[in-house]
Short mmCIF file of C-alpha atoms in Angstrom, two decimals:
data_model
loop_
_atom_site.label_atom_id
_atom_site.label_comp_id
_atom_site.label_asym_id
_atom_site.label_seq_id
_atom_site.Cartn_x
_atom_site.Cartn_y
_atom_site.Cartn_z
CA MET A 164 36.27 -115.45 -120.56
CA LYS A 165 38.57 -114.96 -123.53
CA LYS A 166 37.87 -111.22 -123.44
CA ARG A 167 38.89 -110.94 -119.79
CA LEU A 168 42.05 -112.89 -120.45
CA SER A 169 42.90 -110.65 -123.36
CA ALA A 170 42.41 -107.53 -121.19
CA LEU A 171 44.69 -108.89 -118.46
CA LEU A 172 47.40 -109.65 -121.01
CA ILE A 173 47.20 -106.16 -122.40
CA ILE A 174 47.48 -104.63 -118.91
CA LEU A 175 50.45 -106.87 -118.11
CA ALA A 176 52.16 -105.86 -121.33
CA LEU A 177 51.68 -102.19 -120.53
CA LEU A 178 53.11 -102.70 -117.07
CA LEU A 179 56.15 -104.49 -118.46
CA ALA A 180 56.62 -101.72 -120.96
CA ALA A 181 56.49 -98.97 -118.27
CA LEU A 182 58.74 -100.78 -115.77
CA PRO A 183 62.18 -99.70 -117.25
CA ALA A 184 61.19 -96.07 -117.33
CA MET A 185 60.12 -96.12 -113.66
CA ALA A 186 63.36 -97.88 -112.64
CA SER A 187 65.45 -95.23 -114.48
CA SER A 188 63.57 -92.42 -112.76
CA ILE A 189 64.11 -93.95 -109.32
CA TRP A 190 67.87 -94.46 -109.99
CA THR A 191 68.36 -90.92 -111.17
CA ALA A 192 66.64 -89.51 -108.09
CA ASP A 193 68.81 -91.63 -105.79
CA PHE A 194 71.94 -90.68 -107.70
CA ASP A 195 71.16 -86.97 -107.41
CA ALA A 196 70.41 -87.32 -103.75
CA PHE A 197 73.71 -89.08 -103.25
CA PHE A 198 75.71 -86.36 -104.96
CA ASP A 199 73.73 -83.67 -103.20
CA GLY A 200 74.76 -85.22 -99.90
CA ASP A 201 78.40 -85.35 -101.00
CA ASN A 202 78.32 -81.72 -102.04
CA ALA A 203 76.86 -80.75 -98.68
CA ALA A 204 79.60 -82.68 -96.94
CA GLU A 205 82.26 -80.98 -99.07
CA ASP A 206 80.68 -77.62 -98.38
CA SER A 207 80.81 -78.39 -94.68
CA LYS A 208 84.44 -79.41 -94.94
CA SER A 209 85.23 -76.35 -97.02
CA SER A 210 83.48 -74.19 -94.47
CA ASP A 211 85.43 -75.79 -91.63
CA SER A 212 88.62 -75.35 -93.58
CA LEU A 213 87.86 -71.70 -94.13
CA VAL A 214 87.28 -71.24 -90.43
CA ILE A 215 90.57 -72.89 -89.66
CA ILE A 216 92.35 -70.70 -92.21
CA ASP A 217 90.58 -67.52 -91.18
CA ARG A 218 91.50 -67.88 -87.51
CA PRO A 219 95.28 -67.52 -88.04
CA ARG A 220 94.62 -64.54 -90.30
CA GLU A 221 92.52 -62.95 -87.64
CA THR A 222 95.24 -63.56 -85.05
CA GLN A 223 97.89 -62.20 -87.39
CA ALA A 224 95.85 -59.09 -88.01
CA VAL A 225 95.63 -58.47 -84.28
CA THR A 226 99.34 -59.06 -83.85
CA GLN A 227 100.36 -56.72 -86.64
CA ALA A 228 98.05 -53.92 -85.60
CA PRO A 229 100.05 -50.74 -84.68
CA VAL A 230 100.55 -50.34 -80.95
CA ALA A 231 99.27 -47.03 -79.64
CA THR A 232 102.08 -45.08 -77.96
CA GLU A 233 101.35 -42.77 -75.05
CA GLU A 234 102.26 -39.15 -75.66
CA PRO A 235 104.32 -37.50 -72.91
CA ALA A 236 102.24 -35.63 -70.39
CA PRO A 237 102.37 -31.84 -70.88
CA GLN A 238 104.85 -30.17 -68.60
CA PRO A 239 103.50 -27.52 -66.20
CA ALA A 240 104.14 -23.95 -67.22
CA GLU A 241 107.10 -22.28 -65.57
CA ASN A 242 106.21 -20.26 -62.51
CA THR A 243 107.32 -16.77 -63.44
CA GLY A 244 107.24 -15.61 -59.82
CA THR A 245 110.07 -17.80 -58.56
CA THR A 246 113.86 -17.65 -58.44
CA PRO A 247 116.47 -20.32 -57.61
CA TYR A 248 115.83 -19.39 -53.96
CA GLY A 249 112.03 -19.55 -54.21
CA GLN A 250 109.15 -17.18 -54.80
CA ARG A 251 110.03 -13.49 -54.68
CA ILE A 252 107.03 -11.85 -56.40
CA PHE A 253 103.79 -11.72 -54.39
CA ASP A 254 101.39 -9.92 -56.74
CA ASP A 255 98.21 -9.96 -54.67
CA GLY A 256 97.25 -6.62 -56.24
CA ASN A 257 97.33 -8.07 -59.79
CA LEU A 258 99.52 -5.23 -61.00
CA LEU A 259 101.88 -7.36 -63.11
CA SER A 260 101.28 -9.50 -66.20
CA PRO A 261 102.92 -12.95 -66.51
CA ALA A 262 105.44 -11.52 -68.98
CA GLU A 263 106.31 -8.68 -66.60
CA GLU A 264 106.69 -11.13 -63.72
CA ALA A 265 109.05 -13.24 -65.81
CA LYS A 266 111.21 -10.20 -66.62
CA ILE A 267 111.33 -9.03 -63.00
CA ASN A 268 112.07 -12.55 -61.84
CA GLN A 269 115.12 -12.73 -64.11
CA GLN A 270 116.34 -9.39 -62.83
CA ILE A 271 115.92 -10.48 -59.20
CA THR A 272 117.85 -13.68 -59.92
CA GLN A 273 120.70 -11.64 -61.37
CA PHE A 274 120.54 -9.27 -58.39
CA GLN A 275 120.83 -12.18 -55.95
CA LYS A 276 123.78 -13.59 -57.88
CA GLU A 277 125.70 -10.30 -58.05
CA THR A 278 125.03 -8.96 -54.54
CA GLY A 279 124.45 -12.02 -52.37
CA MET A 280 121.37 -10.27 -50.97
CA ASP A 281 117.63 -10.70 -51.48
CA PHE A 282 114.97 -8.65 -53.27
CA VAL A 283 111.20 -9.10 -52.82
CA VAL A 284 108.19 -7.54 -54.56
CA VAL A 285 104.82 -7.29 -52.79
CA THR A 286 101.69 -5.69 -54.25
CA TYR A 287 98.26 -5.14 -52.77
CA ASN A 288 95.19 -3.20 -53.82
CA GLY A 289 93.11 -2.17 -50.84
CA PRO A 290 93.21 -0.56 -47.41
CA LEU A 291 96.30 -0.99 -45.26
CA LYS A 292 96.22 -3.90 -42.83
CA LYS A 293 98.68 -2.23 -40.46
CA ALA A 294 99.20 1.30 -39.23
CA THR A 295 101.65 2.26 -41.99
CA ALA A 296 102.86 0.94 -45.31
CA GLN A 297 106.40 0.88 -43.89
CA ASP A 298 105.30 -1.55 -41.22
CA GLU A 299 103.52 -3.66 -43.86
CA ALA A 300 106.81 -4.03 -45.74
CA ASP A 301 108.96 -4.61 -42.65
CA VAL A 302 106.76 -7.29 -41.10
CA PHE A 303 106.22 -9.11 -44.39
CA TYR A 304 109.98 -9.49 -44.80
CA GLU A 305 110.47 -10.47 -41.17
CA GLU A 306 107.82 -13.19 -41.29
CA GLY A 307 109.19 -14.53 -44.58
CA CYS A 308 112.68 -14.77 -43.13
CA ALA A 309 111.41 -16.39 -39.94
CA ALA A 310 109.67 -19.05 -42.06
CA GLY A 311 112.87 -19.67 -44.03
CA ILE A 312 111.28 -18.43 -47.27
CA LEU A 313 113.03 -15.06 -47.67
CA GLY A 314 116.54 -13.85 -46.97
CA ASN A 315 118.10 -17.27 -47.63
CA VAL A 316 120.46 -16.02 -50.33
CA GLU A 317 124.12 -17.00 -50.39
CA PRO A 318 126.58 -16.40 -48.84
CA ALA A 319 125.34 -18.73 -46.13
CA ASP A 320 127.39 -16.92 -43.44
CA ASP A 321 125.14 -13.87 -43.71
CA ASP A 322 122.89 -14.35 -40.70
CA GLU A 323 121.33 -10.90 -41.09
CA ASP A 324 118.88 -11.88 -43.88
CA SER A 325 120.20 -8.94 -45.89
CA GLY A 326 117.88 -7.66 -48.60
CA MET A 327 115.28 -5.19 -49.81
CA LEU A 328 111.49 -5.37 -50.17
CA ILE A 329 109.22 -3.04 -52.15
CA TYR A 330 105.54 -2.74 -51.22
CA ILE A 331 103.06 -1.11 -53.65
CA ASN A 332 99.40 -0.47 -52.86
CA PRO A 333 97.44 1.60 -55.42
CA GLY A 334 94.26 1.06 -53.41
CA SER A 335 95.52 3.20 -50.55
CA GLY A 336 98.08 5.13 -52.61
CA ASP A 337 100.96 3.97 -50.40
CA TYR A 338 104.37 2.55 -51.19
CA ALA A 339 107.26 1.49 -48.97
CA VAL A 340 110.76 0.10 -49.29
CA SER A 341 112.28 -1.90 -46.44
CA THR A 342 115.99 -2.66 -46.10
CA THR A 343 117.48 -5.27 -43.78
CA GLY A 344 120.94 -6.35 -42.67
CA LYS A 345 123.87 -5.19 -44.79
CA MET A 346 121.50 -3.50 -47.22
CA ILE A 347 120.95 -0.77 -44.60
CA ASP A 348 124.63 0.21 -44.88
CA TYR A 349 124.57 0.33 -48.68
CA ILE A 350 121.38 2.43 -48.90
CA THR A 351 122.33 5.51 -46.92
CA ASP A 352 119.97 8.45 -46.45
CA GLU A 353 121.46 10.23 -49.44
CA ARG A 354 121.11 7.22 -51.72
CA ALA A 355 117.65 6.45 -50.39
CA SER A 356 116.54 10.00 -51.18
CA SER A 357 117.57 9.50 -54.81
CA LEU A 358 115.79 6.14 -55.09
CA ASP A 359 112.70 7.53 -53.38
CA TYR A 360 112.44 10.45 -55.80
CA ALA A 361 112.62 8.23 -58.89
CA LEU A 362 110.24 5.62 -57.47
CA ARG A 363 107.57 8.14 -56.47
CA ASN A 364 107.60 9.70 -59.96
CA ASN A 365 107.35 6.30 -61.64
CA LEU A 366 104.48 5.21 -59.39
CA SER A 367 102.57 8.41 -60.08
CA ALA A 368 102.93 7.81 -63.82
CA ALA A 369 101.94 4.15 -63.40
CA ARG A 370 98.51 5.19 -62.13
CA HIS A 371 97.77 6.27 -65.72
CA THR A 372 99.92 3.79 -67.70
CA ASN A 373 99.59 0.78 -65.37
CA ASN A 374 103.30 0.18 -65.94
CA TYR A 375 104.16 -0.84 -62.40
CA ALA A 376 106.81 -3.23 -63.71
CA GLN A 377 109.01 -0.28 -64.68
CA CYS A 378 108.87 1.01 -61.11
CA VAL A 379 110.25 -2.28 -59.84
CA THR A 380 112.91 -2.80 -62.51
CA GLU A 381 114.34 0.70 -62.10
CA LEU A 382 114.49 0.29 -58.33
CA ILE A 383 116.40 -2.99 -58.73
CA SER A 384 118.80 -1.36 -61.21
CA GLY A 385 119.45 1.62 -58.92
CA THR A 386 119.98 -0.59 -55.88
CA THR A 387 122.38 -2.85 -57.82
CA ARG A 388 124.43 0.19 -58.84
CA TYR A 389 124.76 1.40 -55.25
CA VAL A 390 125.75 -2.04 -53.98
CA LYS A 391 128.47 -2.30 -56.63
CA GLU A 392 129.77 1.14 -55.60
CA GLY A 393 130.16 -0.20 -52.07
CA ILE A 394 129.44 1.22 -48.64
CA PRO A 395 130.40 4.92 -48.59
CA GLU A 396 133.37 6.03 -46.51
CA GLY A 397 132.26 7.01 -43.02
CA ALA A 398 128.74 5.51 -43.38
CA PHE A 399 127.04 4.49 -40.14
CA GLN A 400 123.65 3.51 -38.76
CA TYR A 401 121.68 5.67 -36.36
CA ASP A 402 118.33 5.53 -34.58
CA VAL A 403 115.83 7.76 -36.39
CA HIS A 404 114.01 8.59 -33.14
CA THR A 405 116.93 9.39 -30.82
CA GLY A 406 119.72 10.20 -33.29
CA GLN A 407 122.04 7.83 -31.44
CA MET A 408 124.77 6.28 -33.55
CA LEU A 409 124.33 2.51 -33.64
CA THR A 410 127.49 1.57 -35.55
CA ALA A 411 130.95 3.06 -35.98
CA PRO A 412 131.72 4.94 -39.21
CA HIS A 413 132.61 2.62 -42.02
CA LYS A 414 136.25 2.42 -43.06
CA ALA A 415 136.69 2.42 -46.79
CA LEU A 416 139.89 0.37 -46.56
CA THR A 417 139.37 -3.28 -45.75
CA GLY A 418 141.82 -5.36 -43.74
CA THR A 419 143.33 -6.78 -46.91
CA GLU A 420 143.71 -3.33 -48.44
CA MET A 421 145.40 -1.99 -45.32
CA LEU A 422 147.78 -4.97 -45.24
CA VAL A 423 148.74 -4.46 -48.87
CA SER A 424 149.24 -0.72 -48.32
CA GLY A 425 151.41 -1.35 -45.29
CA GLY A 426 153.52 -3.83 -47.22
CA ILE A 427 154.08 -1.38 -50.06
CA GLY A 428 155.07 1.35 -47.57
CA LEU A 429 157.54 -0.97 -45.85
CA VAL A 430 159.21 -1.87 -49.15
CA VAL A 431 159.57 1.79 -50.12
CA CYS A 432 161.05 2.62 -46.71
CA LEU A 433 163.62 -0.17 -46.92
CA ILE A 434 164.67 0.94 -50.39
CA PHE A 435 165.22 4.48 -49.10
CA VAL A 436 167.23 3.30 -46.06
CA PHE A 437 169.54 1.07 -48.03
CA SER A 438 169.99 3.77 -50.68
CA VAL A 439 171.12 6.35 -48.10
CA LYS A 440 173.33 3.86 -46.31
CA GLY A 441 175.04 2.95 -49.55
CA ASN A 442 176.13 6.57 -50.07
CA TYR A 443 178.43 6.47 -47.03
CA ASN A 444 181.96 5.14 -47.39
CA LEU A 445 182.35 4.21 -43.76
CA LYS A 446 182.31 0.52 -43.14
CA ARG A 447 180.62 -1.14 -40.26
CA ASN A 448 182.48 -1.21 -36.89
CA THR A 449 185.22 1.16 -38.11
CA TYR A 450 183.74 4.32 -36.62
CA GLU A 451 181.34 5.07 -33.76
CA TYR A 452 180.13 8.48 -32.72
CA SER A 453 179.53 8.85 -28.97
CA VAL A 454 176.49 11.00 -28.41
CA ARG A 455 176.95 11.07 -24.64
CA ASN A 456 180.53 12.32 -24.80
CA ASN A 457 180.02 14.85 -27.56
CA SER A 458 176.79 16.53 -26.45
CA SER A 459 175.34 18.39 -23.50
CA LEU A 460 171.94 19.62 -22.36
CA ARG A 461 171.01 22.30 -19.83
CA MET A 462 167.38 23.23 -19.14
CA THR A 463 166.87 26.78 -18.03
CA ARG A 464 163.09 26.89 -17.77
CA HIS A 465 159.91 24.96 -18.58
CA GLY A 466 156.20 25.73 -18.95
CA ASP A 467 152.82 24.55 -20.40
CA GLN A 468 151.13 26.41 -23.25
CA TYR A 469 147.47 25.90 -24.38
CA ILE A 470 147.35 25.25 -28.12
CA ARG A 471 143.81 24.36 -29.26
CA SER A 472 140.55 22.47 -28.46
CA SER A 473 138.28 20.34 -30.65
CA VAL A 474 134.51 19.68 -30.43
CA ASN A 475 132.60 16.95 -32.30
CA ARG A 476 128.99 17.77 -33.16
CA VAL A 477 126.39 15.25 -34.37
CA ARG A 478 123.23 16.54 -36.01
CA ARG A 479 120.04 15.01 -34.74
CA PRO A 480 117.81 13.95 -37.67
CA ASP A 481 114.23 15.10 -37.99
CA ASN A 482 111.64 12.47 -37.10
CA ARG A 483 109.50 11.54 -40.07
CA SER A 484 106.29 9.57 -40.31
CA SER A 485 107.77 7.59 -43.21
CA GLY A 486 109.74 5.55 -40.70
CA GLY A 487 113.12 5.99 -42.34
CA GLY A 488 114.17 9.61 -41.96
CA PHE A 489 114.65 9.88 -45.74
CA GLY A 490 113.45 12.18 -48.46
CA GLY A 491 116.01 14.94 -47.86
CA GLY A 492 116.60 14.67 -44.11
CA GLY A 493 118.95 12.68 -41.93
CA PHE A 494 122.69 12.30 -42.23
CA SER A 495 124.28 12.41 -45.66
CA GLY A 496 126.59 9.54 -44.71
CA GLY A 497 124.26 7.75 -42.30
CA SER A 498 121.46 5.22 -42.60
CA GLY A 499 118.38 5.73 -40.44
CA VAL A 500 117.16 2.62 -38.61
CA HIS A 501 113.72 2.09 -37.08
CA THR A 502 112.02 -0.81 -35.30
CA SER A 503 108.94 -2.49 -36.77
CA SER A 504 105.89 -3.72 -34.88
CA GLY A 505 107.42 -7.19 -35.19
CA GLY A 506 110.54 -6.11 -33.32
CA GLY A 507 112.97 -6.13 -36.25
CA SER A 508 115.42 -3.36 -37.20
CA HIS A 509 115.09 -1.95 -40.71
CA GLY A 510 116.04 0.96 -42.90
CA GLY A 511 113.92 2.14 -45.78
CA PHE A 512 111.51 4.81 -46.88
CA SER A 513 107.84 5.19 -47.75
CA GLY A 514 105.37 7.72 -49.12
CA LYS A 515 102.21 8.42 -51.12
CA PHE A 516 101.65 8.43 -54.87
#
């Protein structure tokens, strides 16, 4: 019994001895757990705080980002085949480069400004669509004027659609120049013959050099020169088929010029009269000579005598297939006029190259 009691006492003493250590271990574990929980809470708060701080930064970054600006849309390239009055180069034959079209276009614009008349360029590379190249050129200009596209060059009071059109077709070897309105009067047969000769030579050379632009530019230059020289004295229009004169010969002096000339003549005459009158010493109303009392007339015989006669001859021009009566024929001061299949009246010339 004493042994059992002694064993129980020993066990109790051991338990009492181990109790403080166990209590310290439990307290430390709880303390660590407590602080771990606080740290987690602080981390959570810190995380929330960071989110709150980061959001304004993110918004600021979006606000300060550079705004993309739209670049201006590219402008369309300039159409080199137009003038202030519209398109005047119709290069269906692809004979002209863009640079050549631009150069010709500038020259046409200057021509329109200086002459008040139109100039059109038409190219084609294939068989003729009409009976002749002359009719191709005439009808193209007529239809363009009827549509209000061609011939609308100032002055606005010119209701004749005055102008010139050149048609070039290497495919058939034909060329034609059509004149309309006042241009017919400027390009007489003689002038047309000169333009035709130069154009045919240039076109023949262009078959090898492909420089058709030179053919057009030289024609424009030659036509501009003739227009600046004016309508020749005595120029008139005539029908190439009948030879009938369609207009009276052109008078070189305009109404203004005749009025100025008459005024100058009147002034000279008055100066002469007053100069002669001033040489006489007789004053007005002091002397009067009576012609009736101091003269007499007696007729002894009378008769009629033939003096001379005059005859006016008009040469009839040779009919030519070119449709214009040019190339060396026709009247030197006249302009041959023909009628197209569209019913319009035109001058001009055509040929082969």
